[in-house]
Amino acid sequence: MMRHKIQFPATDVAELAQDEVYFYLLNGRGQRTKFRLHEYERIYQIPGLYEQVVYDRLKCQSPSTVTDVLQYALSQSDQRLNELRVLDLGAGNGMVGEELKKHGVSRLIGVDIIPEARAATERDRPGVYDAYYVMDFCSLTGDEREELTTWSPECLVSVAALGFGDIPAQAFLEAFNLISKHGWVAFNIKETFLDRSDESGFSTLVRELIFSEYLDLYHLQRYRHRFSLEGEPLYYFALGGKKNADVPRSFIETLQLPD
Ligand SMILES: C[S@@+](CC[C@H](N)C(=O)[O-])C[C@H]1O[C@@H](n2cnc3c(N)ncnc32)[C@H](O)[C@@H]1O
């Protein structure tokens, strides 16, 4: 894949929120174009750019870590990853799909809100997903829900897509309720989620789910998600567990999650 010339900002960006950090892409004439790290629709259009910034430079290890945690969870049961039909929520350009495929999965369904993610996956990782849908999990239509249900997904994986202005708590619950009753879940979440002072919707939801009858926690692992642009390690938890039942609307209402 093509190598790009990338420049990280010289000034201190430490005070920027994680979804505001940016880098520059340099062309052959030394002109630079600014990208925010979360401008996925622009980044995915340039082959190899996301991989080079997030995986080569910032050393993101979340797709492999979350896949490993899912494996640890499954190893405590009589089920195997290669027997599962997996839904990858916020699949992006397919990095997680590629990781899961290394282990073999029975079916792999990707979903992302932006068409550029699907286009990049088809361009750079053709054949990894059995189906890849462009859908917004915050507002699925009845037809979209039905279409996904035809795959009978029994495992939900979501990597680096939850929190930080990406997929909100409600969208995660939509996906959680879409997989089968005793299905498996694996995802990552920033390390502050275990502090009650972290009142973001997703952290609150996951804390409450862990203590609820809807999810059985099998494995929780703290790890370095990636480095920040200043070279500071960013720690997350990867969580693997088993679903026990759909989460009812009444449970969600008691949490009073932000939109
Ligand atoms: C940081 S990327 C992670 C991509 C991939 N999982 C990986 O680990 O490389 C987050 C992805 O979540 C997607 N996303 C954000 N909100 C979403 C929503 N409501 N429904 C589906 N996907 C969403 C974004 O478009 C983006 O591709």
Short mmCIF file of C-alpha atoms and ligand atoms in Angstrom, two decimals:
data_model
loop_
_atom_site.label_atom_id
_atom_site.label_comp_id
_atom_site.label_asym_id
_atom_site.label_seq_id
_atom_site.Cartn_x
_atom_site.Cartn_y
_atom_site.Cartn_z
CA MET A 1 0.00 0.00 0.00
CA MET A 2 1.13 3.57 -0.75
CA ARG A 3 3.18 5.35 1.96
CA HIS A 4 2.09 8.87 2.85
CA LYS A 5 4.02 11.79 4.28
CA ILE A 6 2.37 12.62 7.55
CA GLN A 7 3.15 15.42 9.98
CA PHE A 8 1.85 15.70 13.50
CA PRO A 9 1.31 19.23 14.86
CA ALA A 10 4.40 20.80 16.39
CA THR A 11 2.42 22.79 18.90
CA ASP A 12 1.08 21.22 22.05
CA VAL A 13 -2.26 19.60 21.34
CA ALA A 14 -2.55 18.05 24.79
CA GLU A 15 -5.48 20.25 25.70
CA LEU A 16 -7.53 19.18 22.67
CA ALA A 17 -10.32 16.66 23.19
CA GLN A 18 -9.61 13.22 21.73
CA ASP A 19 -11.97 13.85 18.80
CA GLU A 20 -10.37 17.23 17.97
CA VAL A 21 -6.77 16.15 17.47
CA TYR A 22 -5.40 16.55 13.96
CA PHE A 23 -2.49 15.80 11.67
CA TYR A 24 -1.29 16.99 8.26
CA LEU A 25 -0.90 15.03 5.04
CA LEU A 26 1.90 16.40 2.83
CA ASN A 27 1.85 16.13 -0.94
CA GLY A 28 4.89 15.97 -3.25
CA ARG A 29 5.05 19.76 -3.45
CA GLY A 30 5.21 20.16 0.32
CA GLN A 31 1.63 21.42 0.58
CA ARG A 32 -0.17 20.18 3.63
CA THR A 33 -3.79 19.27 4.19
CA LYS A 34 -5.20 19.19 7.70
CA PHE A 35 -7.25 16.21 8.90
CA ARG A 36 -8.90 15.78 12.25
CA LEU A 37 -8.31 12.24 13.47
CA HIS A 38 -12.06 11.67 13.61
CA GLU A 39 -12.78 12.87 10.06
CA TYR A 40 -13.21 9.30 8.95
CA GLU A 41 -15.11 10.14 5.76
CA ARG A 42 -12.14 12.14 4.43
CA ILE A 43 -9.44 9.82 5.78
CA TYR A 44 -10.97 6.58 4.45
CA GLN A 45 -11.02 8.03 0.93
CA ILE A 46 -7.22 8.00 0.84
CA PRO A 47 -5.97 4.39 0.69
CA GLY A 48 -3.67 3.46 3.56
CA LEU A 49 -3.92 6.78 5.41
CA TYR A 50 -5.96 5.51 8.36
CA GLU A 51 -3.73 2.45 8.73
CA GLN A 52 -0.55 4.54 8.61
CA VAL A 53 -1.70 7.12 11.18
CA VAL A 54 -3.67 4.99 13.62
CA TYR A 55 -1.86 1.67 13.40
CA ASP A 56 1.72 2.42 12.28
CA ARG A 57 2.29 5.78 14.02
CA LEU A 58 -0.08 5.66 17.00
CA LYS A 59 0.34 1.89 17.47
CA CYS A 60 -3.33 1.11 17.97
CA GLN A 61 -3.74 -2.47 19.16
CA SER A 62 -7.45 -2.54 19.82
CA PRO A 63 -8.70 -4.82 17.00
CA SER A 64 -6.34 -7.63 18.04
CA THR A 65 -6.85 -7.04 21.80
CA VAL A 66 -10.64 -7.06 21.61
CA THR A 67 -10.50 -10.18 19.42
CA ASP A 68 -8.22 -11.86 22.01
CA VAL A 69 -10.59 -10.91 24.82
CA LEU A 70 -13.48 -12.38 22.90
CA GLN A 71 -11.43 -15.57 22.53
CA TYR A 72 -10.70 -15.68 26.29
CA ALA A 73 -14.39 -15.29 27.01
CA LEU A 74 -15.34 -18.00 24.54
CA SER A 75 -12.69 -20.36 25.92
CA GLN A 76 -14.76 -20.45 29.14
CA SER A 77 -17.62 -21.95 27.16
CA ASP A 78 -18.06 -24.74 24.67
CA GLN A 79 -18.45 -22.31 21.78
CA ARG A 80 -15.79 -21.36 19.25
CA LEU A 81 -15.24 -18.13 17.38
CA ASN A 82 -15.25 -19.90 14.05
CA GLU A 83 -18.81 -21.05 14.70
CA LEU A 84 -20.17 -17.57 15.37
CA ARG A 85 -22.08 -15.09 13.24
CA VAL A 86 -20.57 -11.76 14.20
CA LEU A 87 -21.86 -8.21 13.87
CA ASP A 88 -19.08 -5.60 13.74
CA LEU A 89 -20.57 -2.26 14.79
CA GLY A 90 -18.68 0.81 13.56
CA ALA A 91 -16.63 -1.43 11.29
CA GLY A 92 -14.78 1.44 9.60
CA ASN A 93 -12.43 0.29 6.87
CA GLY A 94 -12.43 -3.29 8.08
CA MET A 95 -9.45 -3.57 10.43
CA VAL A 96 -11.47 -5.55 12.98
CA GLY A 97 -12.98 -7.74 10.30
CA GLU A 98 -9.50 -8.61 9.08
CA GLU A 99 -8.48 -9.58 12.61
CA LEU A 100 -11.58 -11.72 13.18
CA LYS A 101 -11.11 -13.42 9.83
CA LYS A 102 -7.63 -14.56 10.90
CA HIS A 103 -9.36 -16.68 13.54
CA GLY A 104 -12.16 -17.64 11.21
CA VAL A 105 -15.76 -16.69 11.87
CA SER A 106 -18.84 -18.30 10.46
CA ARG A 107 -20.39 -15.06 9.14
CA LEU A 108 -19.18 -11.50 9.45
CA ILE A 109 -21.52 -8.55 9.05
CA GLY A 110 -20.15 -5.01 9.10
CA VAL A 111 -22.12 -1.85 9.80
CA ASP A 112 -21.00 1.75 9.67
CA ILE A 113 -22.81 5.05 9.46
CA ILE A 114 -20.71 6.49 6.63
CA PRO A 115 -20.62 5.16 3.05
CA GLU A 116 -16.89 5.98 2.81
CA ALA A 117 -16.22 3.23 5.38
CA ARG A 118 -17.90 0.58 3.27
CA ALA A 119 -16.25 1.89 0.09
CA ALA A 120 -12.81 1.74 1.76
CA THR A 121 -13.45 -1.81 3.01
CA GLU A 122 -14.52 -2.97 -0.45
CA ARG A 123 -11.49 -1.26 -1.96
CA ASP A 124 -8.83 -2.40 0.57
CA ARG A 125 -10.26 -5.54 2.20
CA PRO A 126 -12.62 -7.08 -0.33
CA GLY A 127 -14.28 -10.29 0.76
CA VAL A 128 -13.62 -9.87 4.49
CA TYR A 129 -17.30 -9.22 5.32
CA ASP A 130 -20.19 -11.37 4.12
CA ALA A 131 -22.26 -8.18 4.08
CA TYR A 132 -21.46 -4.58 4.94
CA TYR A 133 -24.29 -2.14 5.57
CA VAL A 134 -24.33 1.63 5.77
CA MET A 135 -26.75 2.27 8.61
CA ASP A 136 -27.09 4.62 11.54
CA PHE A 137 -27.58 2.54 14.66
CA CYS A 138 -29.06 5.56 16.43
CA SER A 139 -32.06 5.46 14.13
CA LEU A 140 -32.47 2.06 12.46
CA THR A 141 -35.60 1.67 10.36
CA GLY A 142 -37.81 -1.40 10.74
CA ASP A 143 -36.56 -2.69 7.37
CA GLU A 144 -32.91 -2.27 8.36
CA ARG A 145 -33.48 -4.10 11.65
CA GLU A 146 -35.21 -6.91 9.78
CA GLU A 147 -32.39 -7.13 7.24
CA LEU A 148 -29.80 -7.49 10.01
CA THR A 149 -31.94 -10.04 11.84
CA THR A 150 -31.93 -12.32 8.79
CA TRP A 151 -28.23 -12.98 9.55
CA SER A 152 -29.14 -14.16 13.09
CA PRO A 153 -26.06 -12.51 14.62
CA GLU A 154 -24.93 -14.13 17.85
CA CYS A 155 -21.92 -11.99 18.64
CA LEU A 156 -21.45 -8.21 18.78
CA VAL A 157 -18.01 -6.71 18.37
CA SER A 158 -17.38 -2.97 18.45
CA VAL A 159 -13.91 -1.48 18.49
CA ALA A 160 -12.97 2.16 19.03
CA ALA A 161 -16.42 3.25 17.97
CA LEU A 162 -18.10 3.80 21.32
CA GLY A 163 -17.97 7.08 23.23
CA PHE A 164 -16.11 10.20 22.07
CA GLY A 165 -18.91 11.46 19.88
CA ASP A 166 -18.91 8.19 17.93
CA ILE A 167 -21.58 5.60 18.62
CA PRO A 168 -23.76 6.65 21.55
CA ALA A 169 -25.14 4.41 24.25
CA GLN A 170 -28.54 4.00 22.61
CA ALA A 171 -26.95 2.70 19.41
CA PHE A 172 -24.96 0.16 21.40
CA LEU A 173 -28.14 -1.05 23.09
CA GLU A 174 -29.85 -1.38 19.72
CA ALA A 175 -27.01 -3.68 18.63
CA PHE A 176 -26.97 -5.54 21.95
CA ASN A 177 -30.66 -6.30 21.62
CA LEU A 178 -30.25 -7.39 18.03
CA ILE A 179 -27.96 -10.32 18.77
CA SER A 180 -29.34 -13.62 20.01
CA LYS A 181 -30.37 -14.10 23.63
CA HIS A 182 -27.21 -15.88 24.80
CA GLY A 183 -24.93 -14.19 22.32
CA TRP A 184 -21.43 -12.84 22.99
CA VAL A 185 -20.22 -9.25 23.21
CA ALA A 186 -16.73 -7.79 22.98
CA PHE A 187 -15.82 -4.12 22.82
CA ASN A 188 -13.43 -1.55 24.25
CA ILE A 189 -14.04 1.46 26.44
CA LYS A 190 -11.82 4.20 27.87
CA GLU A 191 -10.29 3.42 31.25
CA THR A 192 -12.26 6.08 33.15
CA PHE A 193 -15.47 4.13 32.65
CA LEU A 194 -15.12 2.44 36.03
CA ASP A 195 -15.12 5.85 37.80
CA ARG A 196 -18.56 7.07 38.74
CA SER A 197 -17.32 10.57 37.89
CA ASP A 198 -17.29 9.52 34.22
CA GLU A 199 -20.94 10.29 33.52
CA SER A 200 -20.86 9.87 29.75
CA GLY A 201 -23.78 7.83 28.43
CA PHE A 202 -21.72 4.88 27.29
CA SER A 203 -19.64 4.58 30.47
CA THR A 204 -22.76 4.78 32.64
CA LEU A 205 -24.49 2.16 30.54
CA VAL A 206 -21.59 -0.30 30.62
CA ARG A 207 -21.13 0.10 34.39
CA GLU A 208 -24.80 -0.61 34.95
CA LEU A 209 -24.86 -3.50 32.47
CA ILE A 210 -21.98 -5.24 34.25
CA PHE A 211 -24.01 -5.33 37.47
CA SER A 212 -27.24 -6.23 35.73
CA GLU A 213 -28.81 -9.56 34.84
CA TYR A 214 -28.52 -8.71 31.11
CA LEU A 215 -24.77 -9.22 30.76
CA ASP A 216 -22.38 -11.73 32.34
CA LEU A 217 -18.84 -10.40 32.47
CA TYR A 218 -16.26 -12.99 31.38
CA HIS A 219 -13.12 -10.98 30.83
CA LEU A 220 -11.99 -7.41 31.50
CA GLN A 221 -8.53 -6.37 30.41
CA ARG A 222 -6.76 -3.04 30.73
CA TYR A 223 -4.40 -2.37 27.84
CA ARG A 224 -2.80 0.40 25.81
CA HIS A 225 -5.32 1.28 23.12
CA ARG A 226 -2.84 3.52 21.28
CA PHE A 227 -0.58 6.52 21.86
CA SER A 228 -1.87 10.07 21.76
CA LEU A 229 -0.34 12.45 19.23
CA GLU A 230 2.01 13.66 21.98
CA GLY A 231 3.17 10.11 22.57
CA GLU A 232 1.25 9.52 25.80
CA PRO A 233 -0.23 6.04 26.19
CA LEU A 234 -4.04 5.94 26.17
CA TYR A 235 -5.36 3.10 28.28
CA TYR A 236 -8.66 1.38 27.66
CA PHE A 237 -10.44 -1.70 28.89
CA ALA A 238 -11.43 -4.50 26.56
CA LEU A 239 -14.51 -6.32 27.78
CA GLY A 240 -15.79 -9.74 26.79
CA GLY A 241 -19.04 -11.14 28.07
CA LYS A 242 -22.16 -13.10 27.42
CA LYS A 243 -25.60 -11.69 26.94
CA ASN A 244 -28.32 -13.09 29.16
CA ALA A 245 -31.36 -11.23 27.88
CA ASP A 246 -32.42 -8.19 25.88
CA VAL A 247 -32.20 -4.91 27.78
CA PRO A 248 -35.75 -3.62 28.26
CA ARG A 249 -36.73 -0.01 27.66
CA SER A 250 -37.49 0.42 31.37
CA PHE A 251 -33.83 -0.27 32.25
CA ILE A 252 -32.61 2.34 29.78
CA GLU A 253 -35.06 4.93 31.08
CA THR A 254 -33.86 4.57 34.66
CA LEU A 255 -30.31 5.45 33.54
CA GLN A 256 -31.38 8.82 32.10
CA LEU A 257 -28.68 8.66 29.43
CA PRO A 258 -27.79 11.77 27.47
CA ASP A 259 -28.84 11.63 23.76
C1 LIG B 1 -12.49 4.97 15.26
S1 LIG B 1 -13.47 4.28 13.97
C2 LIG B 1 -13.16 2.59 14.31
C3 LIG B 1 -13.22 1.71 13.09
C4 LIG B 1 -12.86 0.25 13.32
N1 LIG B 1 -13.76 -0.39 14.27
C5 LIG B 1 -11.41 0.10 13.77
O1 LIG B 1 -11.20 -0.31 14.94
O2 LIG B 1 -10.49 0.37 12.98
C6 LIG B 1 -15.18 4.49 14.49
C7 LIG B 1 -16.24 4.14 13.44
O3 LIG B 1 -17.57 4.19 14.02
C8 LIG B 1 -18.47 4.67 13.03
N2 LIG B 1 -19.73 5.16 13.63
C9 LIG B 1 -19.90 6.30 14.36
N3 LIG B 1 -21.20 6.46 14.72
C10 LIG B 1 -21.89 5.40 14.19
C11 LIG B 1 -23.29 4.99 14.21
N4 LIG B 1 -24.22 5.72 14.84
N5 LIG B 1 -23.66 3.84 13.57
C12 LIG B 1 -22.70 3.09 12.94
N6 LIG B 1 -21.38 3.43 12.89
C13 LIG B 1 -20.96 4.57 13.49
C14 LIG B 1 -17.63 5.76 12.34
O4 LIG B 1 -18.13 6.13 11.08
C15 LIG B 1 -16.23 5.11 12.27
O5 LIG B 1 -16.01 4.42 11.05
#
